[in-house]
Amino acid sequence: RQKLDVKISVSRDLSKKLSAIIRFLRLAAPRTRSLKLVVAISKDVYRRMLNDCLGSMELPALEFLELDLWTRKAEGVAPCLVPLPPSMPSLLSLNLMQLAPESGFEALGSLRHLSLWSRSFWSCSLHSIYRALEECKLLEILVIDRRSSLCHEKLEPKQVWIPEHPLALPNLRLVKFREVERSFMAWLLGRIEAPKLDTLELILEEETHITSNHQLRWENLPTIRTFPHVSTLCIGYSPSTLPRREQPGLTTCLFKMFPHVRRVELPFRDDDFLQ
């Protein structure tokens, strides 16, 4: 049968459309190859209805899934929990926008590309993120994306959950951090064991988004764990906006974490840094 590429986007009047959307999703599920669901949710009952639908769907042909179930409420930055469809044996790419997986982790065994977007990753369930990554044994690309322009406040946990065992990602070759909290980035890098990791990209916050509490602290990065196979390192930030005293910390961190880097892309405007 012909496979379907499904894209559904609803920004208002969900009450009149949600039942029809759910019926269509269930009907199309056996043939759906890609699904992009972007829905503005104004009431908790609507989110529960969508979660019930997603948590019970079987998608045997699904290869690409993107979920953006956003809320109009201004308060709060914590991602909403969403159950993943329990059966997605062909899934290659998953993109979760301001969502964290609640269940269905076992369906991620075939995943190659995972992208997580959030306003604040410290507001996520660290256990949920770790549990999802545990199942991604075939994962090759991991993108952690935070829109810091939407959340300027400092969000640091009082207590950080530390897993007992490292996170083994044997096929991971590319990791991208985009404007992610520094301490969260250090927490995740400190957990990962990725022998094939070849490229790390760090897109750091612009100066206008950094308060005194958000200044770069490279010494917080995991200097104990190294990534010997990383050959390419890209940092999207200009050190001309950083205090001089922090630049040596950056170079020390790079040499310790990535001792065998052959290519470094540093879009700096300050030539003195490299001298």
mmCIF file of C-alpha atoms in Angstrom:
data_model
loop_
_atom_site.group_PDB
_atom_site.id
_atom_site.type_symbol
_atom_site.label_atom_id
_atom_site.label_comp_id
_atom_site.label_asym_id
_atom_site.label_seq_id
_atom_site.Cartn_x
_atom_site.Cartn_y
_atom_site.Cartn_z
ATOM 1 C CA ARG A 1 0.000 0.000 0.000
ATOM 2 C CA GLN A 2 1.040 3.591 -0.649
ATOM 3 C CA LYS A 3 2.686 5.184 2.375
ATOM 4 C CA LEU A 4 1.460 8.517 3.731
ATOM 5 C CA ASP A 5 3.289 11.681 4.768
ATOM 6 C CA VAL A 6 1.003 13.402 7.268
ATOM 7 C CA LYS A 7 1.308 17.000 8.477
ATOM 8 C CA ILE A 8 -1.344 18.454 10.777
ATOM 9 C CA SER A 9 -1.116 22.007 12.116
ATOM 10 C CA VAL A 10 -3.853 23.574 14.251
ATOM 11 C CA SER A 11 -3.403 26.893 16.031
ATOM 12 C CA ARG A 12 -6.989 27.563 17.202
ATOM 13 C CA ASP A 13 -10.513 26.154 17.532
ATOM 14 C CA LEU A 14 -9.138 22.764 18.492
ATOM 15 C CA SER A 15 -12.410 21.760 20.178
ATOM 16 C CA LYS A 16 -14.132 21.500 16.788
ATOM 17 C CA LYS A 17 -11.322 19.523 15.143
ATOM 18 C CA LEU A 18 -9.675 17.291 17.716
ATOM 19 C CA SER A 19 -12.050 14.330 17.453
ATOM 20 C CA ALA A 20 -11.723 14.322 13.656
ATOM 21 C CA ILE A 21 -7.912 14.591 13.915
ATOM 22 C CA ILE A 22 -7.746 11.599 16.252
ATOM 23 C CA ARG A 23 -10.001 9.518 14.013
ATOM 24 C CA PHE A 24 -7.827 10.349 11.014
ATOM 25 C CA LEU A 25 -4.593 9.519 12.847
ATOM 26 C CA ARG A 26 -5.919 6.111 13.853
ATOM 27 C CA LEU A 27 -7.224 5.396 10.353
ATOM 28 C CA ALA A 28 -3.963 6.446 8.665
ATOM 29 C CA ALA A 29 -1.625 4.842 11.233
ATOM 30 C CA PRO A 30 -0.838 1.608 9.320
ATOM 31 C CA ARG A 31 0.280 3.560 6.234
ATOM 32 C CA THR A 32 1.902 6.636 7.836
ATOM 33 C CA ARG A 33 5.587 7.048 6.916
ATOM 34 C CA SER A 34 6.091 10.529 8.398
ATOM 35 C CA LEU A 35 3.982 12.421 10.920
ATOM 36 C CA LYS A 36 4.327 16.070 11.892
ATOM 37 C CA LEU A 37 1.794 17.135 14.500
ATOM 38 C CA VAL A 38 1.762 20.809 15.523
ATOM 39 C CA VAL A 39 -1.163 21.606 17.788
ATOM 40 C CA ALA A 40 -1.941 24.513 20.110
ATOM 41 C CA ILE A 41 -3.556 23.072 23.227
ATOM 42 C CA SER A 42 -5.740 25.393 25.302
ATOM 43 C CA LYS A 43 -7.242 22.872 27.756
ATOM 44 C CA ASP A 44 -5.837 19.944 29.706
ATOM 45 C CA VAL A 45 -8.623 17.710 28.450
ATOM 46 C CA TYR A 46 -7.382 18.156 24.883
ATOM 47 C CA ARG A 47 -3.862 17.162 25.876
ATOM 48 C CA ARG A 48 -5.185 14.056 27.609
ATOM 49 C CA MET A 49 -7.143 13.098 24.487
ATOM 50 C CA LEU A 50 -4.065 13.467 22.285
ATOM 51 C CA ASN A 51 -1.876 11.618 24.781
ATOM 52 C CA ASP A 52 -4.369 8.738 24.902
ATOM 53 C CA CYS A 53 -4.294 8.576 21.116
ATOM 54 C CA LEU A 54 -0.491 8.676 20.824
ATOM 55 C CA GLY A 55 0.016 6.211 23.658
ATOM 56 C CA SER A 56 -2.062 3.544 21.936
ATOM 57 C CA MET A 57 -1.107 3.939 18.263
ATOM 58 C CA GLU A 58 0.729 1.282 16.279
ATOM 59 C CA LEU A 59 2.782 2.804 13.462
ATOM 60 C CA PRO A 60 4.569 -0.026 11.639
ATOM 61 C CA ALA A 61 5.705 2.125 8.673
ATOM 62 C CA LEU A 62 6.591 5.306 10.568
ATOM 63 C CA GLU A 63 10.108 6.605 9.878
ATOM 64 C CA PHE A 64 9.883 10.300 10.871
ATOM 65 C CA LEU A 65 7.963 11.730 13.829
ATOM 66 C CA GLU A 66 7.768 15.362 14.966
ATOM 67 C CA LEU A 67 5.538 16.405 17.864
ATOM 68 C CA ASP A 68 4.915 20.017 18.874
ATOM 69 C CA LEU A 69 1.956 20.081 21.256
ATOM 70 C CA TRP A 70 2.339 23.577 22.595
ATOM 71 C CA THR A 71 0.248 25.518 25.058
ATOM 72 C CA ARG A 72 -0.920 29.092 24.960
ATOM 73 C CA LYS A 73 -0.271 29.483 28.674
ATOM 74 C CA ALA A 74 2.584 31.879 29.337
ATOM 75 C CA GLU A 75 3.529 30.574 32.769
ATOM 76 C CA GLY A 76 6.053 27.840 33.225
ATOM 77 C CA VAL A 77 8.872 26.586 31.053
ATOM 78 C CA ALA A 78 8.773 22.894 31.891
ATOM 79 C CA PRO A 79 8.186 20.570 28.952
ATOM 80 C CA CYS A 80 4.983 18.549 29.020
ATOM 81 C CA LEU A 81 5.227 14.792 29.274
ATOM 82 C CA VAL A 82 3.956 12.840 26.279
ATOM 83 C CA PRO A 83 3.604 9.087 25.785
ATOM 84 C CA LEU A 84 5.348 7.815 22.693
ATOM 85 C CA PRO A 85 3.509 5.378 20.428
ATOM 86 C CA PRO A 86 4.479 1.930 21.725
ATOM 87 C CA SER A 87 5.079 0.369 18.314
ATOM 88 C CA MET A 88 7.317 2.192 15.818
ATOM 89 C CA PRO A 89 9.702 -0.503 14.517
ATOM 90 C CA SER A 90 10.816 1.562 11.491
ATOM 91 C CA LEU A 91 11.376 4.874 13.282
ATOM 92 C CA LEU A 92 14.560 6.681 12.191
ATOM 93 C CA SER A 93 14.041 10.290 13.309
ATOM 94 C CA LEU A 94 12.246 11.811 16.318
ATOM 95 C CA ASN A 95 11.812 15.523 17.039
ATOM 96 C CA LEU A 96 10.137 16.553 20.316
ATOM 97 C CA MET A 97 9.346 20.252 20.730
ATOM 98 C CA GLN A 98 8.920 21.340 24.383
ATOM 99 C CA LEU A 99 7.979 17.749 25.204
ATOM 100 C CA ALA A 100 9.613 14.979 27.194
ATOM 101 C CA PRO A 101 8.791 11.289 26.686
ATOM 102 C CA GLU A 102 6.738 9.736 29.462
ATOM 103 C CA SER A 103 6.462 6.172 28.174
ATOM 104 C CA GLY A 104 7.019 4.117 25.043
ATOM 105 C CA PHE A 105 10.806 4.207 25.416
ATOM 106 C CA GLU A 106 11.118 0.699 24.027
ATOM 107 C CA ALA A 107 9.915 2.011 20.640
ATOM 108 C CA LEU A 108 13.183 3.953 20.181
ATOM 109 C CA GLY A 109 15.387 0.954 19.449
ATOM 110 C CA SER A 110 15.657 1.723 15.713
ATOM 111 C CA LEU A 111 16.167 5.491 16.109
ATOM 112 C CA ARG A 112 19.086 7.148 14.279
ATOM 113 C CA HIS A 113 18.357 10.871 14.853
ATOM 114 C CA LEU A 114 16.938 12.445 18.035
ATOM 115 C CA SER A 115 16.204 16.146 18.469
ATOM 116 C CA LEU A 116 14.954 17.586 21.761
ATOM 117 C CA TRP A 117 13.821 21.204 22.012
ATOM 118 C CA SER A 118 13.012 22.898 25.299
ATOM 119 C CA ARG A 119 12.921 26.316 26.923
ATOM 120 C CA SER A 120 14.825 24.874 29.868
ATOM 121 C CA PHE A 121 16.379 21.439 30.104
ATOM 122 C CA TRP A 122 16.755 21.698 33.866
ATOM 123 C CA SER A 123 12.952 21.770 33.940
ATOM 124 C CA CYS A 124 12.833 18.456 32.081
ATOM 125 C CA SER A 125 12.739 15.146 33.856
ATOM 126 C CA LEU A 126 16.391 14.091 33.727
ATOM 127 C CA HIS A 127 15.280 10.519 34.309
ATOM 128 C CA SER A 128 12.957 10.756 31.292
ATOM 129 C CA ILE A 129 15.725 12.010 28.990
ATOM 130 C CA TYR A 130 18.180 9.407 30.284
ATOM 131 C CA ARG A 131 15.609 6.613 29.983
ATOM 132 C CA ALA A 132 14.873 7.564 26.380
ATOM 133 C CA LEU A 133 18.560 7.709 25.428
ATOM 134 C CA GLU A 134 19.158 4.338 27.065
ATOM 135 C CA GLU A 135 16.998 2.711 24.397
ATOM 136 C CA CYS A 136 18.686 4.500 21.480
ATOM 137 C CA LYS A 137 21.447 1.966 20.884
ATOM 138 C CA LEU A 138 21.543 2.792 17.153
ATOM 139 C CA LEU A 139 21.455 6.583 17.646
ATOM 140 C CA GLU A 140 23.894 8.452 15.396
ATOM 141 C CA ILE A 141 22.869 12.111 15.774
ATOM 142 C CA LEU A 142 21.728 13.871 18.955
ATOM 143 C CA VAL A 143 20.535 17.491 18.907
ATOM 144 C CA ILE A 144 19.758 19.309 22.170
ATOM 145 C CA ASP A 145 18.200 22.692 21.369
ATOM 146 C CA ARG A 146 17.158 25.376 23.850
ATOM 147 C CA ARG A 147 15.577 28.670 22.789
ATOM 148 C CA SER A 148 17.228 30.748 25.489
ATOM 149 C CA SER A 149 15.640 33.936 24.153
ATOM 150 C CA LEU A 150 12.338 32.657 25.543
ATOM 151 C CA CYS A 151 13.719 32.027 29.015
ATOM 152 C CA HIS A 152 16.256 34.410 30.537
ATOM 153 C CA GLU A 153 15.850 33.352 34.149
ATOM 154 C CA LYS A 154 18.387 31.133 35.847
ATOM 155 C CA LEU A 155 16.959 27.667 36.375
ATOM 156 C CA GLU A 156 19.301 25.476 38.347
ATOM 157 C CA PRO A 157 18.188 22.342 40.218
ATOM 158 C CA LYS A 158 18.765 22.133 43.954
ATOM 159 C CA GLN A 159 19.544 18.447 43.607
ATOM 160 C CA VAL A 160 20.678 16.705 40.431
ATOM 161 C CA TRP A 161 19.753 13.099 39.729
ATOM 162 C CA ILE A 162 22.894 11.094 38.992
ATOM 163 C CA PRO A 163 22.362 7.724 37.262
ATOM 164 C CA GLU A 164 24.266 4.728 38.567
ATOM 165 C CA HIS A 165 25.622 3.692 35.175
ATOM 166 C CA PRO A 166 27.042 5.663 32.231
ATOM 167 C CA LEU A 167 24.932 6.140 29.131
ATOM 168 C CA ALA A 168 26.253 3.858 26.383
ATOM 169 C CA LEU A 169 25.606 5.191 22.870
ATOM 170 C CA PRO A 170 27.874 2.978 20.738
ATOM 171 C CA ASN A 171 26.886 4.440 17.337
ATOM 172 C CA LEU A 172 26.695 8.122 18.265
ATOM 173 C CA ARG A 173 28.873 10.191 15.910
ATOM 174 C CA LEU A 174 27.475 13.762 16.085
ATOM 175 C CA VAL A 175 26.212 15.817 19.040
ATOM 176 C CA LYS A 176 24.859 19.359 18.759
ATOM 177 C CA PHE A 177 24.129 21.638 21.718
ATOM 178 C CA ARG A 178 22.280 24.834 20.825
ATOM 179 C CA GLU A 179 22.079 27.504 23.553
ATOM 180 C CA VAL A 180 21.754 24.830 26.234
ATOM 181 C CA GLU A 181 22.406 25.574 29.899
ATOM 182 C CA ARG A 182 26.116 25.040 30.534
ATOM 183 C CA SER A 183 25.628 22.898 33.612
ATOM 184 C CA PHE A 184 23.084 20.682 31.836
ATOM 185 C CA MET A 185 25.492 20.262 28.948
ATOM 186 C CA ALA A 186 28.175 19.199 31.426
ATOM 187 C CA TRP A 187 25.747 16.820 33.137
ATOM 188 C CA LEU A 188 24.878 15.060 29.879
ATOM 189 C CA LEU A 189 28.423 14.932 28.484
ATOM 190 C CA GLY A 190 29.576 13.533 31.806
ATOM 191 C CA ARG A 191 27.171 10.590 31.453
ATOM 192 C CA ILE A 192 27.788 9.638 27.815
ATOM 193 C CA GLU A 193 30.069 6.868 26.600
ATOM 194 C CA ALA A 194 30.317 7.289 22.833
ATOM 195 C CA PRO A 195 33.380 5.592 21.313
ATOM 196 C CA LYS A 196 32.426 6.624 17.755
ATOM 197 C CA LEU A 197 31.676 10.270 18.536
ATOM 198 C CA ASP A 198 33.447 12.242 15.809
ATOM 199 C CA THR A 199 31.942 15.747 15.860
ATOM 200 C CA LEU A 200 30.692 18.021 18.635
ATOM 201 C CA GLU A 201 28.985 21.347 17.865
ATOM 202 C CA LEU A 202 28.377 23.940 20.567
ATOM 203 C CA ILE A 203 26.144 26.874 19.662
ATOM 204 C CA LEU A 204 26.345 29.076 22.742
ATOM 205 C CA GLU A 205 24.182 31.919 23.938
ATOM 206 C CA GLU A 206 24.678 35.414 22.657
ATOM 207 C CA GLU A 207 25.917 38.000 25.131
ATOM 208 C CA THR A 208 22.513 39.709 25.259
ATOM 209 C CA HIS A 209 21.012 36.552 26.746
ATOM 210 C CA ILE A 210 23.632 36.045 29.436
ATOM 211 C CA THR A 211 23.159 37.494 32.890
ATOM 212 C CA SER A 212 25.808 37.527 35.566
ATOM 213 C CA ASN A 213 24.573 34.071 36.574
ATOM 214 C CA HIS A 214 24.894 32.743 33.039
ATOM 215 C CA GLN A 215 28.546 33.571 32.361
ATOM 216 C CA LEU A 216 30.461 30.691 30.860
ATOM 217 C CA ARG A 217 32.131 28.440 33.389
ATOM 218 C CA TRP A 218 34.170 25.986 31.378
ATOM 219 C CA GLU A 219 35.550 24.428 34.538
ATOM 220 C CA ASN A 220 32.045 23.003 35.087
ATOM 221 C CA LEU A 221 32.431 20.822 32.030
ATOM 222 C CA PRO A 222 33.432 17.183 32.643
ATOM 223 C CA THR A 223 37.220 17.339 32.327
ATOM 224 C CA ILE A 224 37.591 13.778 33.637
ATOM 225 C CA ARG A 225 35.764 12.139 30.740
ATOM 226 C CA THR A 226 37.486 12.455 27.374
ATOM 227 C CA PHE A 227 36.325 11.787 23.835
ATOM 228 C CA PRO A 228 39.442 10.510 22.062
ATOM 229 C CA HIS A 229 37.792 9.924 18.693
ATOM 230 C CA VAL A 230 36.353 13.425 18.263
ATOM 231 C CA SER A 231 38.170 14.909 15.285
ATOM 232 C CA THR A 232 35.973 17.980 14.622
ATOM 233 C CA LEU A 233 34.922 20.574 17.167
ATOM 234 C CA CYS A 234 32.700 23.538 16.249
ATOM 235 C CA ILE A 235 31.968 26.390 18.662
ATOM 236 C CA GLY A 236 29.531 29.075 17.584
ATOM 237 C CA TYR A 237 30.555 31.886 19.919
ATOM 238 C CA SER A 238 32.930 34.817 19.887
ATOM 239 C CA PRO A 239 35.364 35.020 22.809
ATOM 240 C CA SER A 240 35.517 38.786 22.337
ATOM 241 C CA THR A 241 32.283 38.864 24.343
ATOM 242 C CA LEU A 242 33.779 36.791 27.165
ATOM 243 C CA PRO A 243 35.850 38.041 30.081
ATOM 244 C CA ARG A 244 39.554 37.571 29.403
ATOM 245 C CA ARG A 245 39.994 35.445 32.479
ATOM 246 C CA GLU A 246 37.626 32.776 31.121
ATOM 247 C CA GLN A 247 39.335 32.227 27.773
ATOM 248 C CA PRO A 248 42.160 30.059 29.157
ATOM 249 C CA GLY A 249 39.501 27.862 30.763
ATOM 250 C CA LEU A 250 38.040 27.232 27.333
ATOM 251 C CA THR A 251 41.325 26.141 25.775
ATOM 252 C CA THR A 252 42.168 23.930 28.764
ATOM 253 C CA CYS A 253 38.780 22.263 28.505
ATOM 254 C CA LEU A 254 39.188 21.623 24.779
ATOM 255 C CA PHE A 255 42.586 19.982 25.155
ATOM 256 C CA LYS A 256 41.459 17.774 28.021
ATOM 257 C CA MET A 257 38.142 16.615 26.592
ATOM 258 C CA PHE A 258 39.218 16.263 22.966
ATOM 259 C CA PRO A 259 42.912 15.352 22.923
ATOM 260 C CA HIS A 260 42.920 14.137 19.302
ATOM 261 C CA VAL A 261 40.940 16.865 17.553
ATOM 262 C CA ARG A 262 42.234 17.511 14.048
ATOM 263 C CA ARG A 263 39.838 20.275 13.034
ATOM 264 C CA VAL A 264 38.533 23.126 15.198
ATOM 265 C CA GLU A 265 36.058 25.678 13.877
ATOM 266 C CA LEU A 266 36.089 28.791 16.055
ATOM 267 C CA PRO A 267 34.271 31.756 14.500
ATOM 268 C CA PHE A 268 36.126 34.211 16.705
ATOM 269 C CA ARG A 269 36.658 37.866 16.030
ATOM 270 C CA ASP A 270 39.565 38.146 18.412
ATOM 271 C CA ASP A 271 42.798 36.923 16.795
ATOM 272 C CA ASP A 272 44.680 37.357 20.051
ATOM 273 C CA PHE A 273 42.807 34.384 21.495
ATOM 274 C CA LEU A 274 44.459 31.976 19.068
ATOM 275 C CA GLN A 275 47.861 33.476 19.711
#
